[in-house]
Coordinates of C-alpha atoms and ligand atoms in Angstrom, one line a residue:
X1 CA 0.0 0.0 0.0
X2 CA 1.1 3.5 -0.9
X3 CA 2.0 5.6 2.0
X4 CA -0.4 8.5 2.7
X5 CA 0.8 12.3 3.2
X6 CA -2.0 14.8 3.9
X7 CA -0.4 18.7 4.3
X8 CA -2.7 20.9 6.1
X9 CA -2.6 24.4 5.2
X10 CA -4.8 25.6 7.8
X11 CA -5.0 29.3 7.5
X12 CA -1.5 30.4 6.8
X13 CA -1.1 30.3 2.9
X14 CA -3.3 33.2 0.8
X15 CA -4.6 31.8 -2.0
X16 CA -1.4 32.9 -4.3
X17 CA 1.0 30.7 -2.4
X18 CA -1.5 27.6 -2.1
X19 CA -1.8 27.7 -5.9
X20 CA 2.0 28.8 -6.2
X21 CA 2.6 25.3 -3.8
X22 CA 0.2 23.3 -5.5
X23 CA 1.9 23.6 -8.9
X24 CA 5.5 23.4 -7.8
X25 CA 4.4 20.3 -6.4
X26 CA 2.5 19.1 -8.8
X27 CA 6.3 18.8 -10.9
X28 CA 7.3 16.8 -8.1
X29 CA 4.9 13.7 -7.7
X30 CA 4.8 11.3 -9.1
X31 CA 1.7 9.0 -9.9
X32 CA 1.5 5.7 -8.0
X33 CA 4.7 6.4 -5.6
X34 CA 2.3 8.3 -2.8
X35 CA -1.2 9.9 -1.8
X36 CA -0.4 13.4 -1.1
X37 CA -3.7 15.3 -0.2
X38 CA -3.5 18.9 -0.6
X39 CA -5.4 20.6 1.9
X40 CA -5.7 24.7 1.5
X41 CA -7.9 26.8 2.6
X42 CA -11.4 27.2 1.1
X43 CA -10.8 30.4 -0.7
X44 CA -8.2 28.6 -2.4
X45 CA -10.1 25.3 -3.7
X46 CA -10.6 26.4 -7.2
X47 CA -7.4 27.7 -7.8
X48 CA -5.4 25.0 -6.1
X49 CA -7.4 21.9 -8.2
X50 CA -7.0 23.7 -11.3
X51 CA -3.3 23.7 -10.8
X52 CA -2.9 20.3 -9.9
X53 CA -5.6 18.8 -12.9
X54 CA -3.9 15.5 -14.3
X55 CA -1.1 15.3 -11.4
X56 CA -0.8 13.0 -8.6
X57 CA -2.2 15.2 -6.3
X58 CA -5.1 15.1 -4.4
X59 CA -6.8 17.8 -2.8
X60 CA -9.3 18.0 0.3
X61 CA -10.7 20.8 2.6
X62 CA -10.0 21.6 6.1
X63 CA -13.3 21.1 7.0
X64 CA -17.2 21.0 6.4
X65 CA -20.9 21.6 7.1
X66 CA -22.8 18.8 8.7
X67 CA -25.4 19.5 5.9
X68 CA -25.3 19.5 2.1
X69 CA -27.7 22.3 2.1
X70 CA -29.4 24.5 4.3
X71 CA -29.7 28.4 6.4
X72 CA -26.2 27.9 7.8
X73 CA -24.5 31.4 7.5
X74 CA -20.6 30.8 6.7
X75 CA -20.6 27.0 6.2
X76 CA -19.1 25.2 3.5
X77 CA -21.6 22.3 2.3
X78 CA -19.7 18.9 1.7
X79 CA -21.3 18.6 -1.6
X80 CA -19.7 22.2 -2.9
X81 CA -16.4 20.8 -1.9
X82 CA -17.1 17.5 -4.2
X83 CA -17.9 20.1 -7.0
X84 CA -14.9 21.6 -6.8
X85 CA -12.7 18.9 -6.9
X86 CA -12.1 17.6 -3.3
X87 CA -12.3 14.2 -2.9
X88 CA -11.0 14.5 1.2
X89 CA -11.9 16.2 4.0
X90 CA -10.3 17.0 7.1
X91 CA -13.0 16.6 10.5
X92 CA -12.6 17.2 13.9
X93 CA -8.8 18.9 13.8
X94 CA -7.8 19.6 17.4
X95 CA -7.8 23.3 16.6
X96 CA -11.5 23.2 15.8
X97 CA -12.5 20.9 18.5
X98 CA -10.3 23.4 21.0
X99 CA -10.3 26.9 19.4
X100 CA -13.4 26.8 18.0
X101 CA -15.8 24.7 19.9
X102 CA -16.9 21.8 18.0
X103 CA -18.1 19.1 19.9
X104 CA -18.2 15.1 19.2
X105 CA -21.4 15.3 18.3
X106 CA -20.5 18.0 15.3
X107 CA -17.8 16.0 14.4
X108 CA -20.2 12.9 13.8
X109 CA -22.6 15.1 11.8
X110 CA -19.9 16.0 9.8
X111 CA -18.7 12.6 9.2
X112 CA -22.0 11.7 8.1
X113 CA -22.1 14.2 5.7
X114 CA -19.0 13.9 4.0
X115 CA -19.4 10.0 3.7
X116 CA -22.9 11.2 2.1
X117 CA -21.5 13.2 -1.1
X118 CA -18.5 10.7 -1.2
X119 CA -15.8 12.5 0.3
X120 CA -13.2 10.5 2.2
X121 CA -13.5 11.9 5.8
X122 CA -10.0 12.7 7.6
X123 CA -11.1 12.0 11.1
X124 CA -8.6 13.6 13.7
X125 CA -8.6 12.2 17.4
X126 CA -6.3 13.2 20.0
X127 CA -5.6 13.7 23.6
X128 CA -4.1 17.4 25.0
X129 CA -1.5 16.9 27.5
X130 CA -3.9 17.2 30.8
X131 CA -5.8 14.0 29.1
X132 CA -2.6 12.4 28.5
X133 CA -0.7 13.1 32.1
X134 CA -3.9 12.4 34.3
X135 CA -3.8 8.8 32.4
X136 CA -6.7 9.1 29.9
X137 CA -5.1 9.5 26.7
X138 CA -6.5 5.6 26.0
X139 CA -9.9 6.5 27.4
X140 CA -10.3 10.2 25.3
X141 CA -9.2 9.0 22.0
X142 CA -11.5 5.7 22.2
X143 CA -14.2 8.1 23.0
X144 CA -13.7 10.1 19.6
X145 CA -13.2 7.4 17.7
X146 CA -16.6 5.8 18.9
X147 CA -18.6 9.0 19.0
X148 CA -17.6 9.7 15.6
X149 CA -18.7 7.2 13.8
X150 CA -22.2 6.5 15.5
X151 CA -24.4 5.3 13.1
X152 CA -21.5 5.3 10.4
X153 CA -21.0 2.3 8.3
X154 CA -18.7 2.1 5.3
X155 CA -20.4 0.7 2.1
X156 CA -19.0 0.1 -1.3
X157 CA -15.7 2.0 -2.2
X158 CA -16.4 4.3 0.6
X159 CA -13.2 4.9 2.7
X160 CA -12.2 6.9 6.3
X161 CA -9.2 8.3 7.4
X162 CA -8.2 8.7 11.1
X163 CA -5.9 10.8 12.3
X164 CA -4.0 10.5 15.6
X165 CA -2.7 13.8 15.9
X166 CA -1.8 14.3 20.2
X167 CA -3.1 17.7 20.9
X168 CA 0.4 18.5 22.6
X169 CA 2.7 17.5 19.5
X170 CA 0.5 19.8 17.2
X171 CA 3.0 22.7 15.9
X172 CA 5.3 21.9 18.9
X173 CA 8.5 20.8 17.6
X174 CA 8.0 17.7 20.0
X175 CA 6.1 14.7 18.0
X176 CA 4.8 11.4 20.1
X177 CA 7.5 8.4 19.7
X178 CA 6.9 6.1 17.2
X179 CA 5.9 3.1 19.8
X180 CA 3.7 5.7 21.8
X181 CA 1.9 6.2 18.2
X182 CA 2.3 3.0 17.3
X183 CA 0.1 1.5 20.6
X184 CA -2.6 4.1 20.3
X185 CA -2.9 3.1 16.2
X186 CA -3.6 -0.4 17.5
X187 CA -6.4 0.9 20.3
X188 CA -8.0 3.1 17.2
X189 CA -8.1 -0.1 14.8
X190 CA -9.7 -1.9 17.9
X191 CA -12.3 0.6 18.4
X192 CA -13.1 1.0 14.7
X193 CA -13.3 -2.7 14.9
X194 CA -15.9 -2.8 17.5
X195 CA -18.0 0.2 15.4
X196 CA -18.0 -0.4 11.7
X197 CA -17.2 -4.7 12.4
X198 CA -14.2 -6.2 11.1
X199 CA -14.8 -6.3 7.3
X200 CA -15.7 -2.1 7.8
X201 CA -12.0 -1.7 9.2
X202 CA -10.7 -2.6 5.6
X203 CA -11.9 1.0 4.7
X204 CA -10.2 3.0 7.3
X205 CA -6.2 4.4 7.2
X206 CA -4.7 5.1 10.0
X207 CA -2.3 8.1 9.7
X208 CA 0.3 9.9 12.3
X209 CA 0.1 13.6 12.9
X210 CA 1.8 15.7 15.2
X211 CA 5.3 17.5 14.7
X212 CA 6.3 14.9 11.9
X213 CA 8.9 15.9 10.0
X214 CA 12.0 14.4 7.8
X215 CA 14.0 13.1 10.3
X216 CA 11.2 11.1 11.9
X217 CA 8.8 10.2 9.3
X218 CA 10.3 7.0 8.2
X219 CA 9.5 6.2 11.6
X220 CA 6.7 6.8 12.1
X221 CA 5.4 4.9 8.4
X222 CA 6.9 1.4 9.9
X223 CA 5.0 1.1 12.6
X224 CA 2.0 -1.5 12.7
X225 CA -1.4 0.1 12.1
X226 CA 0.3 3.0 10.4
X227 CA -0.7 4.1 6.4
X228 CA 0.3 7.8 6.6
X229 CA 1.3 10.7 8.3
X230 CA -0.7 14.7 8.4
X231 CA 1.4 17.5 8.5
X232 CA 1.0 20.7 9.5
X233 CA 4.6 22.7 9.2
X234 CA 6.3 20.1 7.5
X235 CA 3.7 20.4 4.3
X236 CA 3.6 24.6 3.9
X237 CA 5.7 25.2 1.4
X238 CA 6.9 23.0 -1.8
X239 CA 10.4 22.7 -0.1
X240 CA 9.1 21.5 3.0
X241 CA 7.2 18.8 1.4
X242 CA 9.5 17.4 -1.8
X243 CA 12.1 17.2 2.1
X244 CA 9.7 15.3 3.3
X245 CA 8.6 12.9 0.5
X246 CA 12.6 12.6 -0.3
X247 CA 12.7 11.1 3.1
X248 CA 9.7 9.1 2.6
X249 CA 11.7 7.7 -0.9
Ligands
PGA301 P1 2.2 20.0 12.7 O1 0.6 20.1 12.6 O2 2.7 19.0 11.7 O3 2.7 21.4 12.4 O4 2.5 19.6 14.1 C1 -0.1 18.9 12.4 C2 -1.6 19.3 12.3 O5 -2.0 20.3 12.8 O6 -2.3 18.5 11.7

């Protein structure tokens, strides 16, 4: 199985450097070797699949609405996002469950949603350190996981993505070790095992996120229950992520 690479852009490329990004790296991939997901902004959708038409590259949003349509003032609807090329989307990033509120119970909407129009959801789970050093790192992630995907199963060429991204090693220079990873990646396939049944978990990637980078991404790729890695610094710019892909190679 190809390794995955999803680069989140979050909000710190304008729409001139995602495209600028998107076609230096659409030079750079090549078909078959990865899945790199491209993941600007909304603003820069259009422009960014445009520039990577007939490449390697995939793209997704950073988010959702947990409807396709409907009075919801400054949402994006799922189905928009299909239109415009995306065939991912990123649910339930730390910064959005912390900075900006959103509860399980959005996050499982959203899922919903985006299985609906036939996006493949990027689920992110994770603990913050206060979870992790009063001992229920095992406990919060297994509730995400589970809460997430109530009511979900996968169907047909329908596929998830989960995301363990440690709220602590997000932008922090200091990344989970690999075995830490590694155990909660076997606890996540567990508990998508007990929701979606064993044949379901055939759908679902696992990926790493959190502070990866060149020097530790082989790493984090060998261990068991592992598919990909999501970046956040390490995917910003073209150089960052040919580094990162050369390290991958
Ligand atoms: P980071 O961000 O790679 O900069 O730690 C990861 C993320 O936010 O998904």
């Amino acid at each position: 199985m190809t390794p995955i690479i999803v680069a989140n852009w979050k909000m710190q490329l304008t729409d001139d450097d995602a495209i600028d990004v998107a076609r230096r790296l659409a030079e750079t991939v090549r078909h078959g070797e990865l899945t790199v997901v491209l993941c600007p902004p909304f603003t820069a959708l259009r422009a960014v699949a445009e520039g990577i038409r007939g490449s390697a590259l995939a793209l997704g949003a950073q988010d959702c609405a947990f409807a396709e349509r409907g009075a919801l003032t400054g949402e994006v609807s799922p189905a928009d996002l299909v239109h415009l090329g995306c065939r991912y989307v990123i649910l339930g990033h730390s910064e959005r469950r912390h900075e900006l509120g959103e509860t399980d119970a959005m996050v499982a909407r959203k899922v919903r949603a985006a299985l609906g129009v036939g996006l493949t959801p990027i689920l992110c789970v994770g603990e913050t350190a206060v979870d992790r050093d009063a001992g229920r790192r095992d406990a919060v992630v297994r509730t995400q996981v589970r809460a997430a995907l109530d009511g979900v199963a996968l169907v047909g060429t329908q596929e998830l993505y989960v995301a363990y991204e440690p709220v602590w090693a997000i932008g922090t220079g200091r990344a989970a070790s690999p075995a830490d990873a590694a155990a909660v990646h076997a606890l996540i396939h567990d508990a998508l095992a007990d929701a979606l049944g064993a044949s379901g978990t055939a759908h679902v990637r696992i990926l790493y996120g959190g502070s990866v980078d060149p020097a530790n991404v082989k790493e984090f790729l060998a261990q068991p229950h592992t598919d990909g890695v999501l970046v956040g610094t390490a995917g910003q710019t073209a150089a960052r992520l040919r580094n990162l892909i050369a390290a991958i190679a």
